Coordinates of C-alpha atoms in Angstrom, one line a residue:
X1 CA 1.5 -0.2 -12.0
X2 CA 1.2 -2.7 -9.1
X3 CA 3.4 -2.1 -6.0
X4 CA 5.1 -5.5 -6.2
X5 CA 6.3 -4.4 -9.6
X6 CA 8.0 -1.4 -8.0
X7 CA 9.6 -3.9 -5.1
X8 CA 10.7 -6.2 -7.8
X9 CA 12.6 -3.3 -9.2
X10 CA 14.0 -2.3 -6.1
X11 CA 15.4 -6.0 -5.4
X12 CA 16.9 -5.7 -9.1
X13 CA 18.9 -2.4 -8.2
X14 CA 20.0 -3.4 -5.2
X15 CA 21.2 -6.4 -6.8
X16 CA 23.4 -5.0 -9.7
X17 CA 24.7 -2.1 -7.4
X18 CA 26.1 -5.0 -5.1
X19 CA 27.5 -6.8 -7.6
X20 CA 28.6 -4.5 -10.3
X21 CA 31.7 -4.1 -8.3
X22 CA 32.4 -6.8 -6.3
X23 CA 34.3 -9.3 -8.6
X24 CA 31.5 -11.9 -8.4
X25 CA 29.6 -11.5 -11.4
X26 CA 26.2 -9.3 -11.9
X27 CA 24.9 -11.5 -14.8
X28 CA 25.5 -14.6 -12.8
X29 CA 23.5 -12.9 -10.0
X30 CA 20.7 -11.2 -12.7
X31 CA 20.2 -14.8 -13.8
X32 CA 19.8 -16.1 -10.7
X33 CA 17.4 -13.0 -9.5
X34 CA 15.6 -13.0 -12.9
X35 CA 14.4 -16.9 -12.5
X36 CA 12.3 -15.7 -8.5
X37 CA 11.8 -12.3 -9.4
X38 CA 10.4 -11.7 -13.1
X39 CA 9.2 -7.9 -13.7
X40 CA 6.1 -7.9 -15.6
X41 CA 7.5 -6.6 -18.6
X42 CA 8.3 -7.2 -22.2
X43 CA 11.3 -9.3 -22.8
X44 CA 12.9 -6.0 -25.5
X45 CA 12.9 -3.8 -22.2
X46 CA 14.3 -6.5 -20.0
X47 CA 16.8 -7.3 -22.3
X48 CA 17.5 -3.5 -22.5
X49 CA 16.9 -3.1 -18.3
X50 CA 19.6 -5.2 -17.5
X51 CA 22.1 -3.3 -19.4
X52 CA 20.8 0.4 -18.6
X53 CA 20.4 -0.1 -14.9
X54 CA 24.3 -0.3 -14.9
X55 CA 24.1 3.6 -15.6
X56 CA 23.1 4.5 -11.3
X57 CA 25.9 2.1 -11.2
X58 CA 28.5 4.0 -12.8
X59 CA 27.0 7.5 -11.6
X60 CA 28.7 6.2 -8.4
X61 CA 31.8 6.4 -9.6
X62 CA 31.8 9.4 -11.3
X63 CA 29.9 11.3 -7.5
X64 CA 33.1 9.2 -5.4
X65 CA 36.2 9.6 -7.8
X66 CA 35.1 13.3 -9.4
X67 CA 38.6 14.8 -8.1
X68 CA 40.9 11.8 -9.6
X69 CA 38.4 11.5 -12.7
X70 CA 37.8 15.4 -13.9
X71 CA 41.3 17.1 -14.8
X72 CA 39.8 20.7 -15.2
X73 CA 39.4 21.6 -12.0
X74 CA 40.7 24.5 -11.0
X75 CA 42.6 23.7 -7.9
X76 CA 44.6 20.8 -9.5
X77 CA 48.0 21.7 -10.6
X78 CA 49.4 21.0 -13.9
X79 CA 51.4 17.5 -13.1
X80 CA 48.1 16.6 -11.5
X81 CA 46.0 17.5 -14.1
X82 CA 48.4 15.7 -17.1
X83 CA 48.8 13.0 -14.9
X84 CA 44.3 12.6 -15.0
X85 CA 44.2 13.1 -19.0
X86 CA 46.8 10.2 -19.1
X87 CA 44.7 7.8 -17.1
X88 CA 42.3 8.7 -19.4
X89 CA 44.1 7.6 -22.7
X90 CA 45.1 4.7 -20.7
X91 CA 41.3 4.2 -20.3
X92 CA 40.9 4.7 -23.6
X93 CA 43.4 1.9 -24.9
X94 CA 41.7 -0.5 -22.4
X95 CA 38.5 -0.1 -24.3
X96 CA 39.6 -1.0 -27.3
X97 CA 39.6 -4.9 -27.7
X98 CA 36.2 -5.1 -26.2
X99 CA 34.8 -2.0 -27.9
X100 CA 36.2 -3.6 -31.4
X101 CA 34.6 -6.9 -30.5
X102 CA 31.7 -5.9 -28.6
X103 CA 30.6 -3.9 -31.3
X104 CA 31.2 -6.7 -34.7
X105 CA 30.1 -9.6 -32.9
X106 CA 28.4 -8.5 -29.7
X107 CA 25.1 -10.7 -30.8
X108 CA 26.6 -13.8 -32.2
X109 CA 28.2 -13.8 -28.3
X110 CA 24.9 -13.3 -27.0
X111 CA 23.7 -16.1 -28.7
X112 CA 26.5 -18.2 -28.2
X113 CA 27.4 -17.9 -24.7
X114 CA 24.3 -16.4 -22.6
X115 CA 23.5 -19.5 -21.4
X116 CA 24.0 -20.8 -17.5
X117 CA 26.2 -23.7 -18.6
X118 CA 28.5 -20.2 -19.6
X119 CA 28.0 -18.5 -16.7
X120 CA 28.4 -21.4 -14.2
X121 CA 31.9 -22.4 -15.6
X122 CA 33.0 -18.7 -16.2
X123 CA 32.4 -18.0 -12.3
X124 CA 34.0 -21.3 -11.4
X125 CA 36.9 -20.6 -13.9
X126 CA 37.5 -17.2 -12.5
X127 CA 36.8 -17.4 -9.2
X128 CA 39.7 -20.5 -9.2
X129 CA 42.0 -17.9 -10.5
X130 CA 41.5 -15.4 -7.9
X131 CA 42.8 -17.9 -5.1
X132 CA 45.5 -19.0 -6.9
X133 CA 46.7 -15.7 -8.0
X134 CA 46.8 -14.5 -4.4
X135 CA 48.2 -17.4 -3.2
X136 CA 50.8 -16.8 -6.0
X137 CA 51.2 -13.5 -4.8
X138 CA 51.3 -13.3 -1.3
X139 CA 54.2 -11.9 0.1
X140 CA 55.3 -10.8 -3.0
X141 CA 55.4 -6.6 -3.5
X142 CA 53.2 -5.1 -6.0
X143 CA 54.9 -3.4 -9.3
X144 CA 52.2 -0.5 -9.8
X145 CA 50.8 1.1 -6.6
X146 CA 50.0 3.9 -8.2
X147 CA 47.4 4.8 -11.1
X148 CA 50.0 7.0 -12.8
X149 CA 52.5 3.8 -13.1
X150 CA 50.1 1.7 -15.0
X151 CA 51.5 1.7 -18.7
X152 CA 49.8 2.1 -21.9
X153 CA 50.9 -1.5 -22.5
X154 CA 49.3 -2.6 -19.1
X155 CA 46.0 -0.9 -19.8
X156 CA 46.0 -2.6 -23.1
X157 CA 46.5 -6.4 -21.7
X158 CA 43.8 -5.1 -18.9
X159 CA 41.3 -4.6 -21.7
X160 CA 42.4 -7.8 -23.2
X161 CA 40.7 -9.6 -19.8
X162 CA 37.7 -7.2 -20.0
X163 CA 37.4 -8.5 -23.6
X164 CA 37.1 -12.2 -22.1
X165 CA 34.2 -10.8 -19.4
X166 CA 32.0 -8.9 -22.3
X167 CA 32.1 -12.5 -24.9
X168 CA 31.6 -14.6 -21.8
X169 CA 29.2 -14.1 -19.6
X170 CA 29.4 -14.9 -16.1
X171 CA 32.8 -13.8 -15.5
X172 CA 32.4 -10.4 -14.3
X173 CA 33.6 -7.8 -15.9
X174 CA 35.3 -6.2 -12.6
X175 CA 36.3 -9.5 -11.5
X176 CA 38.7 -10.1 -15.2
X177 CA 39.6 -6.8 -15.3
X178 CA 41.0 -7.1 -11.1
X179 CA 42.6 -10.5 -12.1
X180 CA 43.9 -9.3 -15.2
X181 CA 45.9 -6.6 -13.3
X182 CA 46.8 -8.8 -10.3
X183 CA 48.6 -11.0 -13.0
X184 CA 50.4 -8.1 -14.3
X185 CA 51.6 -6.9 -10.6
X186 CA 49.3 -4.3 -10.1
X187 CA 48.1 -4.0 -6.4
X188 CA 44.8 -4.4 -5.4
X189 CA 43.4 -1.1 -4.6
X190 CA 45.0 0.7 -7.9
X191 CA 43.6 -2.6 -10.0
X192 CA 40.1 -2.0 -8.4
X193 CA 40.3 1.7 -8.9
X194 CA 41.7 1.1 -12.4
X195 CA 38.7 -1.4 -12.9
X196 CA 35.6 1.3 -11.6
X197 CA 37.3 4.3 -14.0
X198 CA 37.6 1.9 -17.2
X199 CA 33.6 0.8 -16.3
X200 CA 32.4 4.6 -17.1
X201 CA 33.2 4.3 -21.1
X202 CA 32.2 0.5 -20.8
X203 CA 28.9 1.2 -19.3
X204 CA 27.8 4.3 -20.9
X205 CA 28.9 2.5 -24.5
X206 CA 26.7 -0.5 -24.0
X207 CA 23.9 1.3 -22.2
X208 CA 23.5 3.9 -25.3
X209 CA 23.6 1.1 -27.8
X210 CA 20.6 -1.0 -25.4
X211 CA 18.5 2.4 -25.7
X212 CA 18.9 2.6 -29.3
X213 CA 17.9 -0.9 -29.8
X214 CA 15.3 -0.7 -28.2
X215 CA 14.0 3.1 -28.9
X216 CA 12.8 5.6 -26.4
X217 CA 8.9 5.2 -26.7
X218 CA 9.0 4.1 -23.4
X219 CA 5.9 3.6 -21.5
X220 CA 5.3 5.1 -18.5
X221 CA 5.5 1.9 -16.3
X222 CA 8.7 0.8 -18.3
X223 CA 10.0 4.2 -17.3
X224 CA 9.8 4.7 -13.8
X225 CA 11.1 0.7 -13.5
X226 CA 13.8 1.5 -15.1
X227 CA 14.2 4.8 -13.0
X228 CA 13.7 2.9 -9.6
X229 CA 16.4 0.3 -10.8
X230 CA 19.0 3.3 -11.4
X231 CA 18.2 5.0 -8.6
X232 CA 18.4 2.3 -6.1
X233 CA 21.7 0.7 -7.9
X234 CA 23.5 4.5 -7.6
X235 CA 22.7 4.3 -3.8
X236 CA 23.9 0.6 -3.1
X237 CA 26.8 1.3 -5.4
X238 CA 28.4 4.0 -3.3
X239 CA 27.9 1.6 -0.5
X240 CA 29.7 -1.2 -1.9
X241 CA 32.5 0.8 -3.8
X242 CA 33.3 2.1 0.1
X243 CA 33.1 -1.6 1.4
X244 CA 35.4 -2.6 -1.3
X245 CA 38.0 -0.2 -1.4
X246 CA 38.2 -0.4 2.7
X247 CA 37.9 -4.5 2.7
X248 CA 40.9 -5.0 0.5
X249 CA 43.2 -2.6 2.4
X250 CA 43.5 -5.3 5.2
X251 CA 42.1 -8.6 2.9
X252 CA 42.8 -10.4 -0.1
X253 CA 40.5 -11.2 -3.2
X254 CA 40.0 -15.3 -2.2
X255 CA 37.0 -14.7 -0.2
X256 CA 35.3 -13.8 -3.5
X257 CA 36.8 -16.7 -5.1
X258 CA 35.1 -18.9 -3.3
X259 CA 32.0 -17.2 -3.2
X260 CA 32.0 -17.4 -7.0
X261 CA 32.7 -21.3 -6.9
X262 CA 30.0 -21.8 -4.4
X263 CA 27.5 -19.7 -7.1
X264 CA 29.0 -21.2 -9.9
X265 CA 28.4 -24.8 -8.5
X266 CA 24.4 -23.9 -7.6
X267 CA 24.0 -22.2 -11.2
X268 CA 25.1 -25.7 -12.4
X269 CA 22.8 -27.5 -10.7
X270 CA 19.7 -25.6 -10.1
X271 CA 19.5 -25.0 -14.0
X272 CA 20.5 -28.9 -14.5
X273 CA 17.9 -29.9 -12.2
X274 CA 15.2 -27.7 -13.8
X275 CA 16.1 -29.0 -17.0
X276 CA 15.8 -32.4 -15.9
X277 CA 12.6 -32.3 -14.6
X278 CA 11.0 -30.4 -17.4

């Protein structure tokens, strides 16, 4: 396999472990990445690659958050421990609208709405909403600070905006699923820690339904891309799940708002152009 392959790999993971988390849209950025930097590969395992890679993704989460995600540790007590298989139902209940969905009509979206004309407006659309909800917002008190005060009702109306990001494309999955709680009063760093936690079902779901899709008669070049890509989105992950969490102590969500206008915007008229000219 030729080195460049293995770089274009590399560039791919470091890619989705930047934006898996930040709200500004991985497929928007895939897209983007995909049209310069093509893997020399078949397009069943690409199709499959850009799903699967999410998996280093998520491993980040489960290394970072082991303590608040596992409630059988021994040195937890009992409240503590209750209070971790709740978040978990709550998790659960999050899932469903998208898993229900996802799973009837996940192809007809596909074929629908993968399209940049999708993800263009999606990350306009959304990233609009993020500066007007924290303009809405500021110096206004959060209702849920704390994991353990998100209700089963909230988690459900959370999943409701995660059911908009898996049909369209574009809008980030992390990114609806932050706004979604923002609109219901949750602070930031619960509604991004909310966001990460609900990602591990998400992302292990969608990943084990690519794999069967595409079978595991993987060749060995096909393999150690895909290997490269997990590894190196598991390692940028961790970075940008730190960043993240620190940045929005002190910092509101607008900066990505713009950012996702400014992307949106370029999507819309690189792909228009293109088209255009042939």
């Amino acid at each position: 396999m030729a080195l460049v392959e293995i770089f274009k790999a590399i560039l791919l993971g470091i890619v989705e472990g930047i934006t898996e988390w930040l709200p500004i849209s991985s497929t928007g950025h895939m897209i983007l990445v995909d049209e310069f930097i093509k893997l020399n590969m078949s397009a069943a395992f690409m199709e499959m690659f850009f799903v699967v890679i999410q998996l280093g993704a998520i491993l980040a989460v489960v290394l970072l958050y082991w303590k608040k995600l596992n409630p059988f540790t021994f040195d937890r007590g009992v409240s503590v421990k209750q209070e971790t298989i709740e978040m978990w139902l709550k998790i659960i209940v999050s899932c469903i609208p998208a898993g229900v969905i996802g799973l009837l009509w996940d192809d007809v979206f596909n074929a629908l709405f993968y399209n940049y004309q999708t993800v263009a407006v999606m990350l306009i659309i959304f990233g609009i909403l993020f500066i007007v909800i924290e303009n809405y917002n500021k110096g206004k008190r959060p209702r849920v600070n704390h994991l353990s005060q998100i209700t089963y009702t909230t988690a459900f109306m959370i999943g409701i905006f995660q059911l908009i990001a898996a049909i369209f494309p574009g809008t980030s999955r992390s990114g609806a699923t932050i706004v979604g709680g923002l609109l219901l009063g949750v602070s930031r760093t619960v509604a991004a820690e909310f966001t990460f936690f609900l990602a591990i079902p998400v992302m292990f779901g969608a990943s084990a339904l690519k794999l069967l899709k595409f079978g595991f008669n993987f060749t060995g070049p096909e393999l150690m891309i895909l290997l490269i890509g997990m590894v190196v989105a598991f390692i940028v992950s961790v970075i940008s799940i730190k960043f993240l969490m620190g940045y929005i102590k002190k910092n509101d969500f607008k900066i990505f708002g713009w950012y996702r206008i400014i992307l949106g915007v370029i999507v819309l008229l690189y792909f228009s152009a293109r088209t255009i000219i042939g």
